[in-house]
Coordinates of C-alpha atoms and ligand atoms in Angstrom, one line a residue:
X289 CA 0.1 0.0 0.1
X290 CA 1.5 3.4 -0.8
X291 CA 1.8 6.3 1.4
X292 CA -1.1 8.2 -0.3
X293 CA -3.6 5.3 0.2
X294 CA -2.4 4.8 3.9
X295 CA -2.7 8.5 4.5
X296 CA -4.9 9.0 7.7
X297 CA -6.2 5.4 8.1
X298 CA -8.1 5.1 11.4
X299 CA -8.4 1.8 13.0
X300 CA -10.8 0.9 15.7
X301 CA -9.6 -1.8 18.3
X302 CA -9.8 -2.6 21.9
X303 CA -8.7 0.0 24.5
X304 CA -6.3 -2.3 26.5
X305 CA -4.1 0.2 28.3
X306 CA -4.6 4.1 28.7
X307 CA -2.4 6.9 27.4
X308 CA -1.6 8.3 24.0
X309 CA 1.7 7.7 22.1
X310 CA 3.0 9.1 18.8
X311 CA 5.8 7.5 17.1
X312 CA 7.6 5.3 14.5
X313 CA 6.4 1.7 14.1
X314 CA 8.5 -1.3 14.9
X315 CA 6.9 -4.4 13.2
X316 CA 7.4 -7.5 15.6
X317 CA 7.1 -10.4 13.2
X318 CA 9.0 -12.7 11.0
X319 CA 9.2 -10.6 7.9
X320 CA 11.1 -7.9 9.8
X321 CA 14.1 -9.9 9.2
X322 CA 16.9 -7.8 7.8
X323 CA 18.9 -9.3 5.1
X324 CA 22.3 -7.8 4.8
X325 CA 24.8 -8.8 2.0
X326 CA 28.4 -9.6 3.6
X327 CA 31.5 -11.0 1.9
X328 CA 33.1 -13.9 3.4
X329 CA 36.8 -14.7 4.0
X330 CA 37.9 -17.9 2.5
X331 CA 38.1 -19.3 6.0
X332 CA 34.6 -18.6 6.7
X333 CA 32.9 -20.5 3.8
X334 CA 32.6 -23.9 5.4
X335 CA 31.5 -22.6 8.6
X336 CA 28.8 -20.7 6.9
X337 CA 27.6 -23.7 5.0
X338 CA 27.5 -25.7 8.1
X339 CA 25.4 -23.1 9.7
X340 CA 23.1 -23.1 6.8
X341 CA 22.7 -26.9 6.7
X342 CA 22.0 -26.9 10.4
X343 CA 19.2 -24.2 9.9
X344 CA 17.7 -26.5 7.1
X345 CA 17.8 -29.6 9.4
X346 CA 16.2 -27.7 12.2
X347 CA 13.5 -26.2 9.9
X348 CA 12.7 -29.8 8.8
X349 CA 12.6 -31.2 12.3
X350 CA 10.3 -28.3 13.2
X351 CA 8.1 -29.1 10.3
X352 CA 7.9 -32.7 11.1
X353 CA 6.7 -31.8 14.5
X354 CA 4.2 -29.4 13.1
X355 CA 2.8 -32.2 10.8
X356 CA 2.3 -34.6 13.8
X357 CA 0.6 -31.7 15.8
X358 CA -1.8 -30.8 13.0
X359 CA -2.7 -34.4 12.0
X360 CA -3.6 -35.0 15.6
X361 CA -5.6 -31.9 15.9
X362 CA -7.1 -31.7 12.3
X363 CA -6.8 -35.2 10.7
X364 CA -4.0 -36.4 8.4
X365 CA -5.2 -34.4 5.3
X366 CA -4.8 -31.2 6.7
X367 CA -1.3 -31.8 7.9
X368 CA 0.2 -32.0 4.4
X369 CA 0.9 -28.4 4.2
X370 CA 3.7 -28.8 6.5
X371 CA 4.8 -31.7 4.6
X372 CA 4.8 -29.6 1.5
X373 CA 6.9 -26.9 3.2
X374 CA 9.4 -29.8 4.3
X375 CA 9.7 -31.2 0.8
X376 CA 10.6 -27.6 -0.3
X377 CA 13.6 -27.9 1.8
X378 CA 14.4 -31.2 0.4
X379 CA 14.6 -29.9 -3.1
X380 CA 18.3 -30.0 -4.4
X381 CA 17.6 -27.0 -6.7
X382 CA 17.0 -24.8 -3.5
X383 CA 19.3 -26.4 -1.0
X384 CA 21.9 -27.6 -3.2
X385 CA 22.2 -24.4 -5.3
X386 CA 22.3 -22.2 -2.2
X387 CA 25.3 -24.2 -1.0
X388 CA 27.1 -24.0 -4.4
X389 CA 26.5 -20.3 -4.8
X390 CA 27.7 -19.3 -1.1
X391 CA 31.2 -21.1 -2.2
X392 CA 31.3 -19.5 -5.7
X393 CA 30.1 -16.0 -4.6
X394 CA 31.6 -16.1 -1.0
X395 CA 28.6 -14.4 0.3
X396 CA 26.6 -15.0 3.5
X397 CA 24.1 -17.7 3.6
X398 CA 21.0 -15.8 4.5
X399 CA 21.6 -13.4 1.7
X400 CA 22.0 -16.2 -0.8
X401 CA 19.1 -18.2 0.3
X402 CA 16.9 -15.2 0.5
X403 CA 17.8 -14.3 -3.1
X404 CA 17.2 -18.0 -4.3
X405 CA 13.9 -18.1 -2.7
X406 CA 12.8 -14.8 -4.1
X407 CA 13.7 -15.9 -7.7
X408 CA 11.8 -19.3 -7.0
X409 CA 8.8 -17.4 -5.6
X410 CA 8.7 -15.0 -8.7
X411 CA 8.7 -18.0 -11.1
X412 CA 5.8 -19.4 -9.3
X413 CA 3.8 -16.3 -9.2
X414 CA 4.3 -15.9 -13.0
X415 CA 2.9 -19.3 -13.9
X416 CA -0.7 -18.9 -14.5
X417 CA -1.9 -21.6 -12.4
X418 CA -3.7 -21.3 -9.2
X419 CA -1.9 -24.4 -7.6
X420 CA 1.4 -22.9 -8.2
X421 CA 0.4 -19.4 -7.1
X422 CA -0.6 -21.1 -3.8
X423 CA 2.9 -22.6 -3.6
X424 CA 4.4 -19.1 -3.7
X425 CA 2.8 -18.4 -0.2
X426 CA 4.3 -21.6 1.0
X427 CA 7.6 -20.3 -0.2
X428 CA 7.4 -17.1 1.7
X429 CA 6.6 -19.2 4.9
X430 CA 9.5 -21.5 4.4
X431 CA 11.9 -18.6 3.6
X432 CA 11.1 -16.9 6.9
X433 CA 11.3 -20.0 8.9
X434 CA 14.8 -20.7 7.7
X435 CA 16.0 -17.2 7.5
X436 CA 15.0 -16.7 11.4
X437 CA 17.0 -20.0 12.2
X438 CA 20.2 -18.8 10.2
X439 CA 20.2 -15.6 11.9
X440 CA 19.7 -17.5 15.2
X441 CA 17.0 -14.9 16.4
X442 CA 13.9 -14.8 18.3
X443 CA 11.1 -12.2 18.3
X444 CA 12.6 -10.3 21.3
X445 CA 16.1 -10.2 19.9
X446 CA 14.9 -7.9 17.1
X447 CA 14.0 -5.2 19.7
X448 CA 17.8 -5.3 20.8
X449 CA 18.6 -3.5 17.6
X450 CA 16.5 -0.2 18.1
X451 CA 18.3 2.6 19.6
X452 CA 15.0 4.8 20.1
X453 CA 11.6 3.8 21.7
X454 CA 9.1 2.8 19.0
X455 CA 5.5 1.7 18.7
X456 CA 5.3 -2.3 18.7
X457 CA 3.0 -3.6 16.1
X458 CA 2.4 -7.3 16.0
X459 CA 0.0 -9.9 15.0
X460 CA -0.3 -10.9 18.6
X461 CA 1.5 -10.5 21.9
X462 CA 2.1 -13.3 24.4
X463 CA 2.7 -12.8 28.0
X464 CA 6.2 -14.2 27.6
X465 CA 6.8 -11.3 24.9
X466 CA 5.5 -8.7 27.2
X467 CA 8.0 -9.9 29.8
X468 CA 11.0 -10.2 27.6
X469 CA 10.6 -7.2 25.5
X470 CA 12.7 -4.4 27.0
X471 CA 10.1 -1.7 28.1
X472 CA 12.4 1.3 27.7
X473 CA 12.3 0.6 23.9
X474 CA 8.3 0.6 23.9
X475 CA 6.1 3.6 23.3
X476 CA 2.9 1.6 22.8
X477 CA 1.4 -1.8 21.6
X478 CA -0.9 -2.1 18.7
X479 CA -2.0 -5.7 17.7
X480 CA -4.2 -7.7 15.4
X481 CA -5.4 -10.1 18.1
X482 CA -6.4 -9.9 21.8
X483 CA -9.0 -8.6 24.1
X484 CA -9.2 -6.4 27.0
X485 CA -8.7 -9.1 29.6
X486 CA -6.2 -11.1 27.7
X487 CA -3.0 -11.5 29.7
X488 CA -1.1 -9.4 27.3
X489 CA -3.4 -6.5 28.0
X490 CA -3.0 -6.9 31.6
X491 CA 0.8 -6.9 31.2
X492 CA 0.6 -3.8 29.1
X493 CA -1.4 -2.1 31.9
X494 CA 1.1 -3.3 34.4
X495 CA 4.0 -1.9 32.3
X496 CA 1.9 1.4 31.8
X497 CA 2.2 1.2 28.1
X498 CA -0.5 2.6 26.1
X499 CA -2.1 -0.2 24.1
X500 CA -4.9 -1.0 21.6
X501 CA -5.3 -4.5 20.8
X502 CA -7.8 -6.4 18.5
X503 CA -7.2 -4.1 15.4
X504 CA -7.5 -7.2 13.1
X505 CA -5.1 -6.3 10.4
X506 CA -2.9 -3.4 11.5
X507 CA 0.2 -5.7 11.0
X508 CA -0.6 -6.0 7.3
X509 CA -1.4 -2.3 6.9
X510 CA 1.7 -0.8 8.2
X511 CA 5.2 -0.6 6.7
X512 CA 8.6 0.0 8.7
X513 CA 9.1 3.6 9.9
X514 CA 5.5 4.4 9.4
X515 CA 4.3 7.0 12.0
X516 CA 1.2 6.2 14.0
X517 CA -0.8 7.3 16.8
X518 CA -2.0 4.8 19.5
X519 CA -4.9 6.1 21.5
X520 CA -5.2 3.7 24.4
X521 CA -8.0 5.8 26.0
X522 CA -10.4 5.2 23.1
X523 CA -9.0 2.1 21.4
X524 CA -8.0 3.9 18.2
X525 CA -4.9 3.9 16.0
X526 CA -4.2 6.4 13.2
X527 CA -1.5 5.3 10.6
X528 CA 0.3 8.2 8.9
X529 CA -1.6 11.1 10.4
X530 CA -2.1 14.4 8.7
X531 CA -0.1 17.4 10.4
X532 CA -3.4 18.7 11.7
X533 CA -4.4 15.3 13.2
X534 CA -0.8 15.0 14.6
X535 CA -1.2 18.4 16.3
X536 CA -4.6 17.5 17.7
X537 CA -3.3 14.3 19.3
X538 CA -0.2 16.0 20.8
X539 CA -2.6 18.5 22.6
X540 CA -4.9 15.5 23.8
X541 CA -1.5 13.8 24.9
X542 CA -0.6 16.7 27.0
X543 CA -4.1 17.1 28.4
X544 CA -4.1 13.5 29.4
X545 CA -0.7 13.8 31.2
X546 CA -1.8 16.9 32.9
X547 CA -5.0 15.1 34.0
X548 CA -3.1 12.3 35.3
X549 CA -0.7 14.7 37.2
X550 CA -3.6 16.3 38.8
X551 CA -5.0 12.9 40.0
X552 CA -1.8 12.3 42.0
X553 CA -2.9 14.9 44.3
X554 CA -5.6 12.7 46.0
X555 CA -2.9 9.9 46.4
X556 CA -2.8 10.4 50.1
X557 CA -6.5 11.0 50.7
X558 CA -8.7 8.1 52.0
X559 CA -10.8 6.1 49.5
X560 CA -14.1 7.0 51.2
X561 CA -17.5 7.7 49.7
X562 CA -19.3 11.1 50.5
X563 CA -21.4 9.4 53.0
X564 CA -18.4 7.7 54.8
X565 CA -18.1 4.3 53.5
X566 CA -14.4 3.1 53.3
X567 CA -13.6 1.0 50.2
X568 CA -10.4 -0.9 50.5
X569 CA -8.6 0.0 47.1
X570 CA -5.6 -2.1 46.4
X571 CA -3.5 -2.9 43.5
X572 CA -2.7 -5.9 41.1
X573 CA 1.0 -6.8 40.9
X574 CA 2.7 -9.0 38.4
X575 CA 6.4 -8.1 38.8
X576 CA 8.1 -7.4 42.1
X577 CA 9.6 -4.2 40.6
X578 CA 6.1 -2.8 40.0
X579 CA 5.8 -2.2 43.6
X580 CA 7.2 1.3 43.3
X581 CA 4.3 2.1 40.8
X582 CA 1.8 0.5 43.4
X583 CA 3.1 2.8 46.2
X584 CA 3.4 5.8 44.0
X585 CA -0.3 5.4 42.8
X586 CA -1.5 5.4 46.4
X587 CA -2.7 1.7 46.6
X588 CA -3.8 0.3 50.1
X589 CA -1.9 -2.8 49.8
X590 CA -1.9 -5.5 47.0
X591 CA -5.1 -7.3 46.4
X592 CA -3.6 -9.8 43.9
X593 CA 0.1 -10.6 43.4
X594 CA 0.1 -13.0 40.2
X595 CA 3.0 -15.1 41.1
X596 CA 3.1 -17.1 37.9
X597 CA 5.2 -14.4 36.1
X598 CA 8.2 -15.7 38.3
X599 CA 7.7 -19.1 36.4
X600 CA 7.8 -17.8 32.9
X601 CA 10.5 -17.1 30.3
X602 CA 13.1 -19.3 32.1
X603 CA 14.2 -22.8 31.7
X604 CA 13.9 -24.1 35.3
X605 CA 11.3 -23.7 38.0
X606 CA 12.1 -21.0 40.5
X607 CA 13.4 -22.6 43.7
X608 CA 11.8 -21.9 47.2
X609 CA 14.7 -19.7 48.0
X610 CA 14.1 -17.5 44.9
X611 CA 10.4 -17.4 45.4
X612 CA 10.8 -16.5 49.1
X613 CA 13.2 -13.5 48.3
X614 CA 10.5 -12.2 45.8
X615 CA 7.7 -12.5 48.1
X616 CA 9.4 -11.2 51.1
X617 CA 10.7 -8.2 49.3
X618 CA 7.2 -7.2 48.1
X619 CA 5.9 -8.0 51.7
X620 CA 8.7 -5.8 53.2
X621 CA 8.1 -3.0 50.9
X622 CA 4.3 -2.8 51.2
X623 CA 4.4 -3.2 55.0
X624 CA 2.4 -2.4 57.1
X625 CA -0.3 -2.8 54.3
X626 CA -0.8 -6.3 53.2
X627 CA -0.1 -8.4 50.2
X628 CA -2.4 -11.2 48.9
X629 CA -0.2 -13.6 47.1
X630 CA -1.8 -15.8 44.8
X631 CA -0.5 -19.2 44.1
X632 CA 0.8 -19.9 40.6
X633 CA -2.1 -19.6 37.9
X634 CA 0.0 -21.5 35.3
X635 CA -1.5 -23.1 32.1
X636 CA -4.0 -21.5 29.6
X637 CA -1.9 -18.9 27.9
X638 CA 0.9 -19.0 30.4
X639 CA 3.0 -22.1 29.9
X640 CA 6.4 -22.1 31.4
X641 CA 9.2 -24.1 29.6
X642 CA 10.2 -25.6 33.0
X643 CA 6.8 -27.5 33.1
X644 CA 5.7 -30.0 30.4
X645 CA 2.1 -28.9 30.0
X646 CA 0.9 -31.0 27.1
X647 CA -0.8 -29.5 24.0
X648 CA -4.5 -29.3 24.7
X649 CA -7.5 -28.4 22.4
X650 CA -9.0 -26.2 25.2
X651 CA -6.1 -24.9 27.4
X652 CA -8.4 -22.5 29.3
X653 CA -10.7 -25.4 30.2
X654 CA -8.0 -27.9 30.8
X655 CA -4.8 -28.3 32.8
X656 CA -4.7 -24.9 34.4
X657 CA -3.9 -23.1 37.7
X658 CA -4.8 -25.1 40.9
X659 CA -5.4 -28.2 38.8
X660 CA -1.7 -28.0 37.8
X661 CA -0.6 -27.4 41.4
X662 CA -2.6 -30.2 42.9
X663 CA -0.7 -32.6 40.7
X664 CA 2.7 -31.0 40.6
X665 CA 2.8 -31.2 44.6
X666 CA 6.5 -30.9 44.9
X667 CA 6.5 -27.5 43.0
X668 CA 3.3 -26.3 44.8
X669 CA 4.6 -27.0 48.2
X670 CA 7.9 -25.2 47.6
X671 CA 5.7 -22.1 46.6
X672 CA 3.5 -22.5 49.7
X673 CA 6.6 -22.8 51.9
X674 CA 8.0 -19.6 50.4
X675 CA 4.8 -17.7 50.8
X676 CA 4.6 -18.9 54.5
X677 CA 8.1 -17.9 55.3
X678 CA 7.3 -14.4 53.7
X679 CA 4.2 -14.2 56.0
X680 CA 6.4 -13.9 59.3
X681 CA 5.9 -10.1 59.4
X682 CA 2.3 -10.8 59.6
X683 CA 1.1 -8.8 56.3
X684 CA 0.8 -11.8 53.9
X685 CA -2.5 -13.4 52.9
X686 CA -2.7 -16.4 50.6
X687 CA -5.2 -17.1 47.7
X688 CA -6.0 -20.1 45.6
X689 CA -6.9 -19.5 41.8
X690 CA -9.5 -21.3 39.8
X691 CA -11.1 -23.3 42.5
X692 CA -13.8 -25.1 40.9
X693 CA -14.9 -27.8 43.5
X694 CA -14.8 -28.0 47.3
X695 CA -12.5 -30.8 47.1
X696 CA -9.8 -28.7 45.5
X697 CA -10.0 -26.1 48.2
X698 CA -9.8 -28.7 51.0
X699 CA -6.8 -30.3 49.2
X700 CA -5.2 -26.8 49.1
X701 CA -5.6 -26.2 52.8
X702 CA -4.3 -29.7 53.5
X703 CA -1.0 -29.2 51.5
X704 CA -0.7 -25.7 53.2
X705 CA -1.1 -27.5 56.7
X706 CA 1.7 -29.9 55.6
X707 CA 4.0 -27.1 54.3
X708 CA 3.5 -25.4 57.9
X709 CA 4.5 -28.6 59.4
X710 CA 7.6 -28.9 57.3
X711 CA 8.6 -25.3 58.3
X712 CA 7.9 -26.3 61.9
X713 CA 10.4 -29.2 61.6
X714 CA 13.0 -26.9 60.1
X715 CA 12.3 -24.2 62.8
X716 CA 11.5 -21.6 60.2
X717 CA 9.2 -18.8 61.2
X718 CA 5.9 -18.0 59.5
X719 CA 2.4 -16.5 60.5
X720 CA 0.6 -19.7 61.7
X721 CA -2.7 -17.6 61.4
X722 CA -2.1 -16.5 57.9
X723 CA -5.6 -15.6 56.2
X724 CA -6.6 -17.9 53.3
X725 CA -8.6 -16.8 50.6
X726 CA -10.1 -18.3 47.3
X727 CA -10.8 -16.6 44.0
X728 CA -14.3 -17.0 42.9
X729 CA -13.8 -17.2 39.0
X730 CA -15.6 -20.4 38.0
X731 CA -19.4 -20.5 37.9
X732 CA -19.3 -23.7 39.8
X733 CA -17.4 -21.8 42.7
X734 CA -19.8 -18.9 42.4
X735 CA -22.7 -21.2 43.1
X736 CA -21.1 -22.9 45.9
X737 CA -19.9 -19.7 47.5
X738 CA -21.6 -20.2 50.8
X739 CA -19.7 -23.7 51.2
X740 CA -16.4 -22.3 50.1
X741 CA -16.7 -19.2 52.5
X742 CA -16.9 -21.7 55.4
X743 CA -13.4 -22.7 54.7
X744 CA -11.7 -19.4 54.2
X745 CA -11.1 -15.8 55.6
X746 CA -12.0 -14.0 52.3
X747 CA -13.2 -14.2 48.8
X748 CA -11.9 -12.3 45.6
X749 CA -13.9 -12.3 42.6
X750 CA -12.0 -12.8 39.2
X751 CA -14.3 -11.5 36.7
X752 CA -11.7 -11.9 33.8
X753 CA -12.5 -15.6 34.1
X754 CA -15.8 -15.5 35.6
X755 CA -17.2 -13.6 32.7
X756 CA -15.2 -15.9 30.3
X757 CA -16.6 -19.0 31.8
X758 CA -20.2 -17.8 32.5
X759 CA -20.7 -16.5 29.0
X760 CA -18.4 -19.2 27.4
X761 CA -16.5 -16.5 25.6
X762 CA -12.8 -16.8 25.2
X763 CA -11.3 -13.7 27.1
X764 CA -8.6 -13.1 24.5
X765 CA -10.7 -13.4 21.3
X766 CA -11.3 -10.0 19.8
X767 CA -14.3 -11.3 17.6
X768 CA -16.3 -11.8 20.8
X769 CA -15.2 -9.0 22.8
X770 CA -18.5 -7.5 22.4
X771 CA -19.8 -9.9 25.0
X772 CA -17.5 -8.2 27.5
X773 CA -18.5 -4.7 26.2
X774 CA -21.6 -4.4 28.1
X775 CA -21.7 -5.3 31.8
X776 CA -23.5 -8.7 31.5
X777 CA -26.6 -8.8 33.7
X778 CA -25.9 -12.7 34.4
X779 CA -22.5 -11.6 35.7
X780 CA -24.0 -8.8 38.0
X781 CA -26.5 -11.5 39.4
X782 CA -23.6 -13.8 40.1
X783 CA -21.6 -11.0 41.8
X784 CA -24.6 -10.0 44.0
X785 CA -24.9 -13.9 44.9
X786 CA -21.3 -14.1 45.8
X787 CA -21.2 -10.9 47.9
X788 CA -24.3 -12.1 49.9
X789 CA -23.2 -15.5 50.4
X790 CA -19.7 -14.3 51.5
X791 CA -21.2 -11.7 54.0
X792 CA -23.6 -14.3 55.3
X793 CA -20.6 -16.4 56.4
X794 CA -18.7 -13.2 57.8
X795 CA -16.0 -13.1 55.4
X796 CA -15.0 -10.1 53.2
X797 CA -15.5 -10.0 49.5
X798 CA -13.3 -8.4 47.0
X799 CA -12.8 -8.2 43.3
X800 CA -9.4 -8.4 41.4
X801 CA -10.7 -8.8 37.9
X802 CA -10.5 -6.1 35.4
X803 CA -14.2 -5.0 35.9
X804 CA -13.1 -3.4 39.3
X805 CA -11.1 -1.0 37.2
X806 CA -13.9 -0.1 34.8
X807 CA -15.2 3.6 35.6
X808 CA -18.7 2.5 34.2
X809 CA -19.0 -0.5 36.5
X810 CA -17.7 1.1 39.7
X811 CA -20.9 2.5 41.0
X812 CA -22.6 -1.0 40.5
X813 CA -19.8 -2.7 42.3
X814 CA -19.9 -0.4 45.4
X815 CA -23.6 -0.5 45.4
X816 CA -23.6 -4.4 45.5
X817 CA -21.6 -4.3 48.6
X818 CA -18.1 -5.2 47.6
X819 CA -15.5 -4.6 50.3
X820 CA -12.4 -4.4 48.3
X821 CA -11.4 -3.7 44.8
X822 CA -8.0 -4.6 43.5
X823 CA -6.9 -3.0 40.2
X824 CA -3.9 -2.3 38.0
X825 CA -1.9 0.6 39.6
X826 CA -2.5 2.9 36.5
X827 CA -6.2 2.9 37.2
X828 CA -6.0 3.5 40.8
X829 CA -6.2 7.5 40.9
X830 CA -9.2 7.5 38.6
X831 CA -11.2 5.0 40.5
X832 CA -10.4 6.6 43.6
X833 CA -11.7 9.9 42.3
X834 CA -15.0 8.3 41.4
X835 CA -15.3 6.5 44.7
X836 CA -14.6 10.0 46.5
X837 CA -17.3 11.6 44.5
X838 CA -20.3 9.4 45.1
X839 CA -22.6 8.4 48.0
X840 CA -22.8 4.7 48.8
X841 CA -26.5 5.2 49.3
X842 CA -26.9 6.4 45.6
X843 CA -24.6 3.3 44.4
X844 CA -26.7 1.0 46.3
X845 CA -30.0 2.6 44.5
X846 CA -28.2 2.4 41.2
X847 CA -27.3 -1.4 41.8
X848 CA -30.9 -2.1 42.7
X849 CA -32.2 -0.4 39.5
X850 CA -29.6 -2.4 37.5
X851 CA -30.7 -5.6 39.0
X852 CA -34.1 -5.0 37.3
X853 CA -32.5 -4.7 33.8
X854 CA -32.5 -7.5 31.4
X855 CA -29.9 -6.8 29.0
X856 CA -26.3 -5.4 28.8
X857 CA -27.0 -2.7 26.4
X858 CA -29.7 -1.3 28.7
X859 CA -27.3 -1.2 31.6
X860 CA -24.6 0.4 29.5
X861 CA -27.0 3.1 28.2
X862 CA -28.2 3.8 31.8
X863 CA -24.6 4.0 33.3
X864 CA -23.4 6.1 30.7
X865 CA -26.2 8.6 31.6
X866 CA -25.7 8.4 35.1
X867 CA -21.8 9.0 34.8
X868 CA -22.1 11.7 32.2
X869 CA -24.3 13.7 34.6
X870 CA -22.1 13.2 37.7
X871 CA -18.7 13.7 36.0
X872 CA -19.1 16.3 33.4
X873 CA -15.5 17.2 33.6
X874 CA -14.1 13.7 33.6
X875 CA -12.6 13.5 30.1
X876 CA -12.2 9.6 30.0
X877 CA -15.7 8.4 30.5
Ligands
LIG1448 C1 -9.5 -12.9 36.8 O1 -9.6 -14.1 36.2 O2 -10.3 -12.0 36.9 C2 -8.3 -12.7 37.6 C3 -7.9 -11.8 38.3 O3 -7.3 -13.8 37.3 P1 -6.3 -13.8 35.8 O4 -6.6 -12.5 35.2 O5 -4.9 -13.8 36.3 O6 -6.7 -15.0 35.3
LIG1449 MG1 -8.4 -15.7 36.5

């Protein structure tokens, strides 16, 4: 697409992390591979050929694996595509000639292979035959695979080449991408795939990087060095904006940062409604070094510490000692406030290399979170001991994710007791009366809240999963993100039931899912009687400002009204009206 056509393209996506960024794009995908022509010394030639051969062998092995996986998943017929790719690499005219030319021209393997494949691709495209035209796309794929292997690079390595920060555009970001990328080099994220509660979105908020996900085809529309605007507040991206648009967004960017700066003034003030009801407003934390941001945004403790990030992007499991150091450092920095440490929620889209999680058809419905921990008890016990040791100061609580049955919670408590005994025998100190909580994020747990509540000191509602499982809607799939857009009445009813069942049993009920940081939902949640909200630090000042400007009695009245409504669109319309009337000068509602 030429510059003229691309001028001022406006794309709508899902607002995943607030803020506005303007900058040049960096295209995080295979075809950003840079091919440089390099002359080889005589002495380098054989080594270069060996490198090329090794890359071809590795590519063939990968393709064999893919054939197997695909035939298991899709049936044998559908797996042949990878066989075709592999056969291309067995073709003497491609591989043999490449080797010959590396020798004769004494040039680097990636340059020669790239040139050979391009010529081959052109020939295919020129043939007036659909079959061969399709093979041209296969050649692009195979070319990319081999070039990446020759250059020995992974996605994150590309970023190392950047000297100035860029906006990262990718088809998709994984949680591992977001951890391994160097945040100093990132102005914003814009991706084709992903929803607001996908873990990539959660990470982007934790890193305070403006992000718009679910843009469908932005990775195809941009070219290197395009300038784009990412408006994370409204979920929009503009490619190659006009000078007027650029000026408008520079102004909006300035206004937004002024607004943020002003909000910091309420940092030390209590999170109390106008009629005196205190709401515990705490923060979600993913990385121990986020603690500074948690404190600077005025959080009252940490309502969810997602420990699974300690397990990702590494070869071995973290040891008990390493985990203890991480948890203890967070607990000591947040003291005297408390931190709720959630045991590892692995699986789903968070698969560590150190643990063999088999490929599953439905990973979010499969071997995930507590289901893994209750099987991998050596790993789980090490984490329980590490958390217990960090509790010695008295400000740590423990929480279990994805509890689905009562038996699971009972087993967790049993293993926690065993971990306590193990520490006793080692004479290690810990808080023997540590508070135990469970997440309510599976509908079966929501239905059984009264029984679960008998066994714990607190409950925390995980709406990201509770919505996903109640509505049968994948939280990372942008095609069905509309199901999350309106506050679904089915979920409101569940929340009400959970709060009432918890309170009846005398335990406090919080929420650590993303709904708790939605300005449109906040009055409903307060009105339903939630005691605590745990949200990403970046959203804290905004949510606190809302809570400080409302009356609990009004919120309760609004929640009652909402309970009568039968569909999400009606709720959304009503809440928009309520909020617009109350918060005239609140620019981001
Ligand atoms: C949730 O499901 O709402 C939650 C807080 O847990 P996570 O987002 O880590 O799955
Ligand atoms: Mg969850």
